[in-house]
Amino acid sequence: MEPKLIDGRAISAAVKADVARDVTEFTQQTGVIPGLAVIIVGDDPASCVYVRNKCRACRETGIASFEIALPKETTEEVLLREIDTLNRRADVHGILVQLPLPRHIREEVVLRAISPDKDVDGFHPVNMGFLLSGRPRFAPCTPAGVMELLDRCGISVDGMHCVVIGRSNIVGKPMAQLLLARNATVTVCHSHTEDLPFYTRSADLLVAAVGKPRFVCADMVKDGAVVIDVGINRLSEGLCGDVDFATVSAKASAITPVPGGVGPMTIAMLMKNTLLAARLLACPPVEPRA
Ligand code: NAD
């Protein structure tokens, strides 16, 4: 059986085209241009590339972008003041702080300072709570991108056994919640899991978010499984995922490559979340009374 290659580049372009169309319509109706502020502290080369790509995606989709570049010596207090200003700005609907931050700044304090209404990365405890309650508002962009890939490929996880390797707040945990919200049976594995292959071999859908090159090999995968590789590992010969693509693709019914799978989806979902933030701020939903 030929595995179906899930083309993240093409699907990401389709999502961005949809967002661009919806932004035009939203702006015509409301006069509001959705705006995304991206804060970067320091000059880490990988972070600079990510920020540049995010601002480029904003231009492609008609979203206004505001890049705030701060020196690496910036204190936590100054960064918090910057966030407070952005929280109050009417032309900023989404705020993103590029991670990682310099070691002297506490990440959890900074992420909590972002208004939950503008938290387009979905890392604020309030938005994590929405996700946990099964009513995601701003779902973290990478796992949300995985769900978008599955949806656009017509893969329903309802009733599937989905195994997620990794339990980070950015990928593994929200991934598990999004799958659960779609009626999957979810197992979360991590560095303390004993006999990992026992779990992965029973997965109808396997998500690898480990951060170890080619960690998932063919004998860990069931025949016909859907395999989603979130890993991005930089090796001297180039990028590679957490899945040994060469061997696993021979068993999988569908698989994401690295690069060109999950990676391109993250920014597309950031654009989608920014438009959602602008919509919610322009016309807040009426919450039913308790
Ligand atoms: P992380 O380091 O925070 O988490 C890794 C997880 O893997 C941990 O929960 C750990 O328990 C688990 N793990 C480690 N060793 C294991 C083992 N031997 N067996 C089972 N589990 C093990 O990483 P993260 O931020 O979740 O990122 C995971 C990968 O996804 C990385 O390669 C990262 O670069 C990539 N990533 C990609 C995107 C994107 O595509 N846009 C976004 C975020 C992260």
mmCIF file of C-alpha atoms and ligand atoms in Angstrom:
data_model
loop_
_atom_site.group_PDB
_atom_site.id
_atom_site.type_symbol
_atom_site.label_atom_id
_atom_site.label_comp_id
_atom_site.label_asym_id
_atom_site.label_seq_id
_atom_site.Cartn_x
_atom_site.Cartn_y
_atom_site.Cartn_z
ATOM 1 C CA MET A 1 0.000 0.000 0.000
ATOM 2 C CA GLU A 2 1.373 3.412 -1.008
ATOM 3 C CA PRO A 3 1.289 5.707 2.047
ATOM 4 C CA LYS A 4 -0.508 8.984 1.575
ATOM 5 C CA LEU A 5 1.949 11.810 1.988
ATOM 6 C CA ILE A 6 0.308 14.626 3.950
ATOM 7 C CA ASP A 7 1.465 17.804 2.224
ATOM 8 C CA GLY A 8 1.743 20.458 4.949
ATOM 9 C CA ARG A 9 3.052 23.099 2.551
ATOM 10 C CA ALA A 10 0.022 22.866 0.265
ATOM 11 C CA ILE A 11 -2.453 22.679 3.165
ATOM 12 C CA SER A 12 -0.793 25.604 4.941
ATOM 13 C CA ALA A 13 -1.067 27.674 1.734
ATOM 14 C CA ALA A 14 -4.762 26.749 1.495
ATOM 15 C CA VAL A 15 -5.379 27.786 5.134
ATOM 16 C CA LYS A 16 -3.594 31.106 4.577
ATOM 17 C CA ALA A 17 -5.617 31.733 1.410
ATOM 18 C CA ASP A 18 -8.830 31.124 3.396
ATOM 19 C CA VAL A 19 -7.651 33.472 6.160
ATOM 20 C CA ALA A 20 -6.761 36.164 3.571
ATOM 21 C CA ARG A 21 -10.269 35.919 2.074
ATOM 22 C CA ASP A 22 -11.897 36.047 5.522
ATOM 23 C CA VAL A 23 -9.727 38.993 6.631
ATOM 24 C CA THR A 24 -10.823 40.976 3.559
ATOM 25 C CA GLU A 25 -14.474 40.234 4.310
ATOM 26 C CA PHE A 26 -14.061 41.024 8.034
ATOM 27 C CA THR A 27 -12.320 44.329 7.303
ATOM 28 C CA GLN A 28 -14.998 45.317 4.788
ATOM 29 C CA GLN A 29 -17.733 44.587 7.322
ATOM 30 C CA THR A 30 -16.145 46.121 10.426
ATOM 31 C CA GLY A 31 -13.483 48.572 9.218
ATOM 32 C CA VAL A 32 -11.047 46.723 11.511
ATOM 33 C CA ILE A 33 -7.704 45.372 10.263
ATOM 34 C CA PRO A 34 -6.623 42.429 12.439
ATOM 35 C CA GLY A 35 -3.240 43.169 14.024
ATOM 36 C CA LEU A 36 -0.576 40.861 15.463
ATOM 37 C CA ALA A 37 2.244 42.096 17.697
ATOM 38 C CA VAL A 38 5.320 39.888 17.878
ATOM 39 C CA ILE A 39 7.843 40.559 20.633
ATOM 40 C CA ILE A 40 11.349 39.219 20.338
ATOM 41 C CA VAL A 41 13.935 39.599 23.104
ATOM 42 C CA GLY A 42 17.552 39.156 22.012
ATOM 43 C CA ASP A 43 18.943 38.082 18.678
ATOM 44 C CA ASP A 44 18.791 34.284 18.619
ATOM 45 C CA PRO A 45 19.135 33.508 14.883
ATOM 46 C CA ALA A 46 16.417 30.783 14.808
ATOM 47 C CA SER A 47 13.978 33.063 16.670
ATOM 48 C CA CYS A 48 14.726 35.922 14.256
ATOM 49 C CA VAL A 49 13.852 33.645 11.306
ATOM 50 C CA TYR A 50 10.591 32.550 12.990
ATOM 51 C CA VAL A 51 9.593 36.184 13.657
ATOM 52 C CA ARG A 52 10.408 37.195 10.071
ATOM 53 C CA ASN A 53 8.289 34.297 8.758
ATOM 54 C CA LYS A 54 5.387 35.280 11.008
ATOM 55 C CA CYS A 55 5.497 38.888 9.784
ATOM 56 C CA ARG A 56 5.644 37.648 6.163
ATOM 57 C CA ALA A 57 2.572 35.469 6.721
ATOM 58 C CA CYS A 58 0.774 38.536 8.131
ATOM 59 C CA ARG A 59 1.519 40.450 4.922
ATOM 60 C CA GLU A 60 0.255 37.509 2.828
ATOM 61 C CA THR A 61 -3.035 37.370 4.732
ATOM 62 C CA GLY A 62 -3.756 41.111 5.108
ATOM 63 C CA ILE A 63 -3.034 41.132 8.858
ATOM 64 C CA ALA A 64 -1.105 44.124 10.218
ATOM 65 C CA SER A 65 2.076 43.072 12.003
ATOM 66 C CA PHE A 66 3.966 44.996 14.665
ATOM 67 C CA GLU A 67 7.433 43.702 15.443
ATOM 68 C CA ILE A 68 8.850 44.745 18.799
ATOM 69 C CA ALA A 69 12.545 43.848 19.006
ATOM 70 C CA LEU A 70 14.073 44.280 22.449
ATOM 71 C CA PRO A 71 17.729 43.829 23.443
ATOM 72 C CA LYS A 72 18.705 40.630 25.251
ATOM 73 C CA GLU A 73 19.422 42.594 28.460
ATOM 74 C CA THR A 74 15.773 43.708 28.675
ATOM 75 C CA THR A 75 14.445 43.209 32.205
ATOM 76 C CA GLU A 76 11.302 41.235 32.971
ATOM 77 C CA GLU A 77 9.717 44.447 34.257
ATOM 78 C CA VAL A 78 10.312 46.288 30.963
ATOM 79 C CA LEU A 79 8.946 43.337 28.984
ATOM 80 C CA LEU A 80 5.830 43.206 31.194
ATOM 81 C CA ARG A 81 5.296 46.947 30.648
ATOM 82 C CA GLU A 82 5.558 46.420 26.881
ATOM 83 C CA ILE A 83 2.947 43.659 27.068
ATOM 84 C CA ASP A 84 0.674 45.879 29.156
ATOM 85 C CA THR A 85 0.854 48.583 26.461
ATOM 86 C CA LEU A 86 -0.004 46.033 23.763
ATOM 87 C CA ASN A 87 -2.863 44.637 25.873
ATOM 88 C CA ARG A 88 -4.400 48.133 25.770
ATOM 89 C CA ARG A 89 -3.807 48.936 22.099
ATOM 90 C CA ALA A 90 -7.004 48.773 20.011
ATOM 91 C CA ASP A 91 -5.123 48.016 16.781
ATOM 92 C CA VAL A 92 -3.428 44.919 18.312
ATOM 93 C CA HIS A 93 -5.659 41.837 18.510
ATOM 94 C CA GLY A 94 -3.004 39.159 18.947
ATOM 95 C CA ILE A 95 0.188 39.236 21.036
ATOM 96 C CA LEU A 96 2.944 36.691 20.735
ATOM 97 C CA VAL A 97 6.183 36.536 22.679
ATOM 98 C CA GLN A 98 8.773 34.561 20.763
ATOM 99 C CA LEU A 99 10.223 31.757 22.891
ATOM 100 C CA PRO A 100 12.710 30.944 24.288
ATOM 101 C CA LEU A 101 13.263 34.034 26.430
ATOM 102 C CA PRO A 102 16.645 34.919 27.990
ATOM 103 C CA ARG A 103 17.176 32.981 31.224
ATOM 104 C CA HIS A 104 16.702 35.992 33.524
ATOM 105 C CA ILE A 105 13.067 36.379 32.381
ATOM 106 C CA ARG A 106 10.424 34.032 33.795
ATOM 107 C CA GLU A 107 8.484 32.556 30.879
ATOM 108 C CA GLU A 108 5.354 31.672 32.882
ATOM 109 C CA VAL A 109 5.092 35.209 34.309
ATOM 110 C CA VAL A 110 5.378 36.735 30.851
ATOM 111 C CA LEU A 111 2.874 34.372 29.225
ATOM 112 C CA ARG A 112 0.369 35.069 32.010
ATOM 113 C CA ALA A 113 0.705 38.827 31.462
ATOM 114 C CA ILE A 114 -0.705 38.584 27.945
ATOM 115 C CA SER A 115 -4.430 39.309 27.917
ATOM 116 C CA PRO A 116 -6.234 35.952 27.419
ATOM 117 C CA ASP A 117 -8.297 37.741 24.731
ATOM 118 C CA LYS A 118 -5.118 38.419 22.731
ATOM 119 C CA ASP A 119 -3.268 35.199 23.539
ATOM 120 C CA VAL A 120 -3.100 33.812 19.996
ATOM 121 C CA ASP A 121 -0.465 31.225 20.985
ATOM 122 C CA GLY A 122 -2.981 29.751 23.445
ATOM 123 C CA PHE A 123 -0.453 29.380 26.282
ATOM 124 C CA HIS A 124 -2.329 31.461 28.914
ATOM 125 C CA PRO A 125 -3.865 29.314 31.705
ATOM 126 C CA VAL A 126 -7.321 30.695 30.833
ATOM 127 C CA ASN A 127 -7.046 29.440 27.270
ATOM 128 C CA MET A 128 -5.562 26.144 28.460
ATOM 129 C CA GLY A 129 -8.646 25.887 30.687
ATOM 130 C CA PHE A 130 -10.957 26.420 27.711
ATOM 131 C CA LEU A 131 -9.065 23.663 25.899
ATOM 132 C CA LEU A 132 -9.332 21.326 28.890
ATOM 133 C CA SER A 133 -13.065 21.971 29.126
ATOM 134 C CA GLY A 134 -13.440 20.769 25.534
ATOM 135 C CA ARG A 135 -14.272 24.269 24.207
ATOM 136 C CA PRO A 136 -10.948 25.427 22.747
ATOM 137 C CA ARG A 137 -10.758 29.159 21.992
ATOM 138 C CA PHE A 138 -7.145 29.808 20.995
ATOM 139 C CA ALA A 139 -5.645 26.327 20.691
ATOM 140 C CA PRO A 140 -1.826 26.251 20.574
ATOM 141 C CA CYS A 141 -0.858 26.600 16.923
ATOM 142 C CA THR A 142 1.196 23.433 16.358
ATOM 143 C CA PRO A 143 -1.343 20.881 17.650
ATOM 144 C CA ALA A 144 -4.150 22.945 16.087
ATOM 145 C CA GLY A 145 -2.202 22.646 12.832
ATOM 146 C CA VAL A 146 -2.149 18.861 13.199
ATOM 147 C CA MET A 147 -5.955 18.826 13.574
ATOM 148 C CA GLU A 148 -6.286 21.034 10.485
ATOM 149 C CA LEU A 149 -4.073 18.621 8.494
ATOM 150 C CA LEU A 150 -6.225 15.671 9.574
ATOM 151 C CA ASP A 151 -9.468 17.532 8.783
ATOM 152 C CA ARG A 152 -8.324 18.627 5.364
ATOM 153 C CA CYS A 153 -7.152 15.084 4.546
ATOM 154 C CA GLY A 154 -10.532 13.679 5.594
ATOM 155 C CA ILE A 155 -9.056 11.682 8.502
ATOM 156 C CA SER A 156 -11.551 11.396 11.383
ATOM 157 C CA VAL A 157 -10.075 10.401 14.747
ATOM 158 C CA ASP A 158 -13.470 9.540 16.257
ATOM 159 C CA GLY A 159 -13.062 6.177 18.029
ATOM 160 C CA MET A 160 -9.397 5.854 17.053
ATOM 161 C CA HIS A 161 -6.691 4.985 19.542
ATOM 162 C CA CYS A 162 -4.351 7.987 19.292
ATOM 163 C CA VAL A 163 -0.965 7.825 20.979
ATOM 164 C CA VAL A 164 0.914 11.068 21.609
ATOM 165 C CA ILE A 165 4.604 10.799 22.496
ATOM 166 C CA GLY A 166 5.523 13.942 24.452
ATOM 167 C CA ARG A 167 3.696 15.901 27.155
ATOM 168 C CA SER A 168 4.960 19.464 26.738
ATOM 169 C CA ASN A 169 2.563 22.367 27.313
ATOM 170 C CA ILE A 170 3.202 23.568 23.757
ATOM 171 C CA VAL A 171 2.613 20.336 21.828
ATOM 172 C CA GLY A 172 1.952 17.039 23.637
ATOM 173 C CA LYS A 173 -0.649 18.068 26.249
ATOM 174 C CA PRO A 174 -2.783 20.317 24.001
ATOM 175 C CA MET A 175 -2.496 17.718 21.214
ATOM 176 C CA ALA A 176 -3.988 15.088 23.528
ATOM 177 C CA GLN A 177 -6.837 17.439 24.503
ATOM 178 C CA LEU A 178 -7.694 18.310 20.905
ATOM 179 C CA LEU A 179 -7.829 14.614 19.979
ATOM 180 C CA LEU A 180 -9.947 13.853 23.051
ATOM 181 C CA ALA A 181 -12.363 16.651 22.097
ATOM 182 C CA ARG A 182 -12.870 14.778 18.801
ATOM 183 C CA ASN A 183 -13.769 11.515 20.554
ATOM 184 C CA ALA A 184 -10.446 9.737 20.157
ATOM 185 C CA THR A 185 -9.174 7.374 22.843
ATOM 186 C CA VAL A 186 -5.917 9.045 23.808
ATOM 187 C CA THR A 187 -2.759 7.707 25.410
ATOM 188 C CA VAL A 188 -0.008 10.162 26.343
ATOM 189 C CA CYS A 189 3.512 8.716 26.556
ATOM 190 C CA HIS A 190 6.597 10.497 27.853
ATOM 191 C CA SER A 191 10.144 10.001 29.063
ATOM 192 C CA HIS A 192 9.010 7.919 32.077
ATOM 193 C CA THR A 193 6.763 5.601 30.058
ATOM 194 C CA GLU A 194 7.812 1.989 30.423
ATOM 195 C CA ASP A 195 7.740 -0.159 27.284
ATOM 196 C CA LEU A 196 6.873 2.664 24.870
ATOM 197 C CA PRO A 197 6.547 0.333 21.829
ATOM 198 C CA PHE A 198 3.744 -1.550 23.642
ATOM 199 C CA TYR A 199 1.639 1.635 23.400
ATOM 200 C CA THR A 200 2.794 2.926 20.030
ATOM 201 C CA ARG A 201 2.165 -0.432 18.302
ATOM 202 C CA SER A 202 -1.510 -0.214 19.216
ATOM 203 C CA ALA A 203 -1.906 3.313 17.845
ATOM 204 C CA ASP A 204 -4.249 3.958 14.915
ATOM 205 C CA LEU A 205 -2.770 7.448 14.923
ATOM 206 C CA LEU A 206 0.662 8.182 16.324
ATOM 207 C CA VAL A 207 1.903 11.706 17.057
ATOM 208 C CA ALA A 208 5.621 12.073 17.729
ATOM 209 C CA ALA A 209 6.625 15.237 19.625
ATOM 210 C CA VAL A 210 9.821 14.123 21.320
ATOM 211 C CA GLY A 211 12.661 16.229 19.919
ATOM 212 C CA LYS A 212 14.893 13.227 19.094
ATOM 213 C CA PRO A 213 15.909 12.559 15.489
ATOM 214 C CA ARG A 214 14.310 9.444 13.907
ATOM 215 C CA PHE A 215 13.224 8.223 17.364
ATOM 216 C CA VAL A 216 10.143 6.353 16.087
ATOM 217 C CA CYS A 217 11.184 3.370 13.973
ATOM 218 C CA ALA A 218 9.131 0.921 11.924
ATOM 219 C CA ASP A 219 8.815 -1.779 14.602
ATOM 220 C CA MET A 220 7.093 0.755 16.892
ATOM 221 C CA VAL A 221 4.311 1.364 14.358
ATOM 222 C CA LYS A 222 1.214 -0.662 13.483
ATOM 223 C CA ASP A 223 0.533 -1.469 9.822
ATOM 224 C CA GLY A 224 -1.787 1.140 8.327
ATOM 225 C CA ALA A 225 -1.359 3.704 11.133
ATOM 226 C CA VAL A 226 -1.529 7.442 10.499
ATOM 227 C CA VAL A 227 1.803 8.946 11.593
ATOM 228 C CA ILE A 228 2.206 12.622 12.439
ATOM 229 C CA ASP A 229 5.758 13.836 12.969
ATOM 230 C CA VAL A 230 5.944 17.094 14.922
ATOM 231 C CA GLY A 231 9.705 16.903 15.509
ATOM 232 C CA ILE A 232 12.109 19.432 14.074
ATOM 233 C CA ASN A 233 15.717 18.356 14.569
ATOM 234 C CA ARG A 234 18.581 20.257 13.004
ATOM 235 C CA LEU A 235 21.337 17.897 11.883
ATOM 236 C CA SER A 236 24.447 18.705 9.849
ATOM 237 C CA GLU A 237 22.770 17.117 6.808
ATOM 238 C CA GLY A 238 19.591 19.210 7.268
ATOM 239 C CA LEU A 239 16.236 19.008 9.064
ATOM 240 C CA CYS A 240 14.795 15.716 10.206
ATOM 241 C CA GLY A 241 11.784 14.689 12.248
ATOM 242 C CA ASP A 242 11.237 12.418 15.244
ATOM 243 C CA VAL A 243 10.127 9.618 12.899
ATOM 244 C CA ASP A 244 12.393 7.464 10.759
ATOM 245 C CA PHE A 245 10.515 8.405 7.606
ATOM 246 C CA ALA A 246 12.282 5.926 5.302
ATOM 247 C CA THR A 247 11.129 2.831 7.200
ATOM 248 C CA VAL A 248 7.931 4.064 8.859
ATOM 249 C CA SER A 249 6.428 5.372 5.616
ATOM 250 C CA ALA A 250 6.457 1.770 4.306
ATOM 251 C CA LYS A 251 3.955 0.797 7.044
ATOM 252 C CA ALA A 252 1.866 3.955 7.481
ATOM 253 C CA SER A 253 -1.392 4.624 5.650
ATOM 254 C CA ALA A 254 -0.658 8.364 5.855
ATOM 255 C CA ILE A 255 2.386 10.250 7.107
ATOM 256 C CA THR A 256 3.727 13.802 7.402
ATOM 257 C CA PRO A 257 7.236 14.465 6.067
ATOM 258 C CA VAL A 258 9.834 16.712 7.736
ATOM 259 C CA PRO A 259 10.274 19.303 6.407
ATOM 260 C CA GLY A 260 6.971 20.095 4.714
ATOM 261 C CA GLY A 261 4.524 18.415 7.111
ATOM 262 C CA VAL A 262 3.437 19.876 10.458
ATOM 263 C CA GLY A 263 6.036 22.688 10.417
ATOM 264 C CA PRO A 264 4.350 25.002 7.868
ATOM 265 C CA MET A 265 0.985 24.628 9.625
ATOM 266 C CA THR A 266 2.008 26.457 12.816
ATOM 267 C CA ILE A 267 2.202 29.900 11.234
ATOM 268 C CA ALA A 268 -0.975 29.343 9.213
ATOM 269 C CA MET A 269 -2.842 28.563 12.462
ATOM 270 C CA LEU A 270 -1.336 31.673 14.077
ATOM 271 C CA MET A 271 -2.939 33.730 11.303
ATOM 272 C CA LYS A 272 -6.241 31.921 11.882
ATOM 273 C CA ASN A 273 -6.058 32.601 15.638
ATOM 274 C CA THR A 274 -5.274 36.284 15.046
ATOM 275 C CA LEU A 275 -8.356 36.676 12.863
ATOM 276 C CA LEU A 276 -10.400 34.857 15.535
ATOM 277 C CA ALA A 277 -9.039 37.254 18.195
ATOM 278 C CA ALA A 278 -10.026 40.258 16.075
ATOM 279 C CA ARG A 279 -13.505 38.793 15.546
ATOM 280 C CA LEU A 280 -13.998 38.082 19.272
ATOM 281 C CA LEU A 281 -12.765 41.547 20.270
ATOM 282 C CA ALA A 282 -14.980 43.203 17.628
ATOM 283 C CA CYS A 283 -18.084 41.196 18.544
ATOM 284 C CA PRO A 284 -17.663 39.361 21.862
ATOM 285 C CA PRO A 285 -19.925 36.314 22.192
ATOM 286 C CA VAL A 286 -22.789 36.609 24.673
ATOM 287 C CA GLU A 287 -22.045 34.135 27.481
ATOM 288 C CA PRO A 288 -25.152 32.392 28.827
ATOM 289 C CA ARG A 289 -25.925 33.249 32.476
ATOM 290 C CA ALA A 290 -25.266 30.513 35.028
HETATM 291 P P1 NAD B 1 9.914 19.176 24.835
HETATM 292 O O1 NAD B 1 11.377 18.909 24.946
HETATM 293 O O2 NAD B 1 9.288 20.233 25.658
HETATM 294 O O3 NAD B 1 9.125 17.806 25.128
HETATM 295 C C1 NAD B 1 9.581 16.582 24.668
HETATM 296 C C2 NAD B 1 8.714 15.490 25.251
HETATM 297 O O4 NAD B 1 9.232 14.242 24.801
HETATM 298 C C3 NAD B 1 8.702 15.464 26.772
HETATM 299 O O5 NAD B 1 7.364 15.511 27.220
HETATM 300 C C4 NAD B 1 9.368 14.152 27.137
HETATM 301 O O6 NAD B 1 8.727 13.511 28.247
HETATM 302 C C5 NAD B 1 9.199 13.333 25.880
HETATM 303 N N1 NAD B 1 10.298 12.377 25.740
HETATM 304 C C6 NAD B 1 11.627 12.625 25.755
HETATM 305 N N2 NAD B 1 12.330 11.473 25.643
HETATM 306 C C7 NAD B 1 11.430 10.477 25.540
HETATM 307 C C8 NAD B 1 11.520 9.078 25.426
HETATM 308 N N3 NAD B 1 12.709 8.455 25.378
HETATM 309 N N4 NAD B 1 10.389 8.346 25.352
HETATM 310 C C9 NAD B 1 9.172 8.955 25.399
HETATM 311 N N5 NAD B 1 9.018 10.297 25.515
HETATM 312 C C10 NAD B 1 10.133 11.044 25.596
HETATM 313 O O7 NAD B 1 9.644 19.411 23.282
HETATM 314 P P2 NAD B 1 8.402 20.102 22.525
HETATM 315 O O8 NAD B 1 8.480 21.576 22.668
HETATM 316 O O9 NAD B 1 7.138 19.395 22.856
HETATM 317 O O10 NAD B 1 8.800 19.751 21.017
HETATM 318 C C11 NAD B 1 8.865 18.418 20.553
HETATM 319 C C12 NAD B 1 9.402 18.424 19.123
HETATM 320 O O11 NAD B 1 8.505 19.156 18.307
HETATM 321 C C13 NAD B 1 10.759 19.118 18.981
HETATM 322 O O12 NAD B 1 11.487 18.460 17.964
HETATM 323 C C14 NAD B 1 10.391 20.511 18.510
HETATM 324 O O13 NAD B 1 11.419 21.108 17.739
HETATM 325 C C15 NAD B 1 9.188 20.213 17.660
HETATM 326 N N6 NAD B 1 8.261 21.348 17.527
HETATM 327 C C16 NAD B 1 7.813 21.642 16.294
HETATM 328 C C17 NAD B 1 6.938 22.688 16.104
HETATM 329 C C18 NAD B 1 6.443 22.983 14.728
HETATM 330 O O14 NAD B 1 6.362 22.126 13.905
HETATM 331 N N7 NAD B 1 6.095 24.168 14.388
HETATM 332 C C19 NAD B 1 6.514 23.453 17.193
HETATM 333 C C20 NAD B 1 6.950 23.101 18.470
HETATM 334 C C21 NAD B 1 7.830 22.039 18.635
#
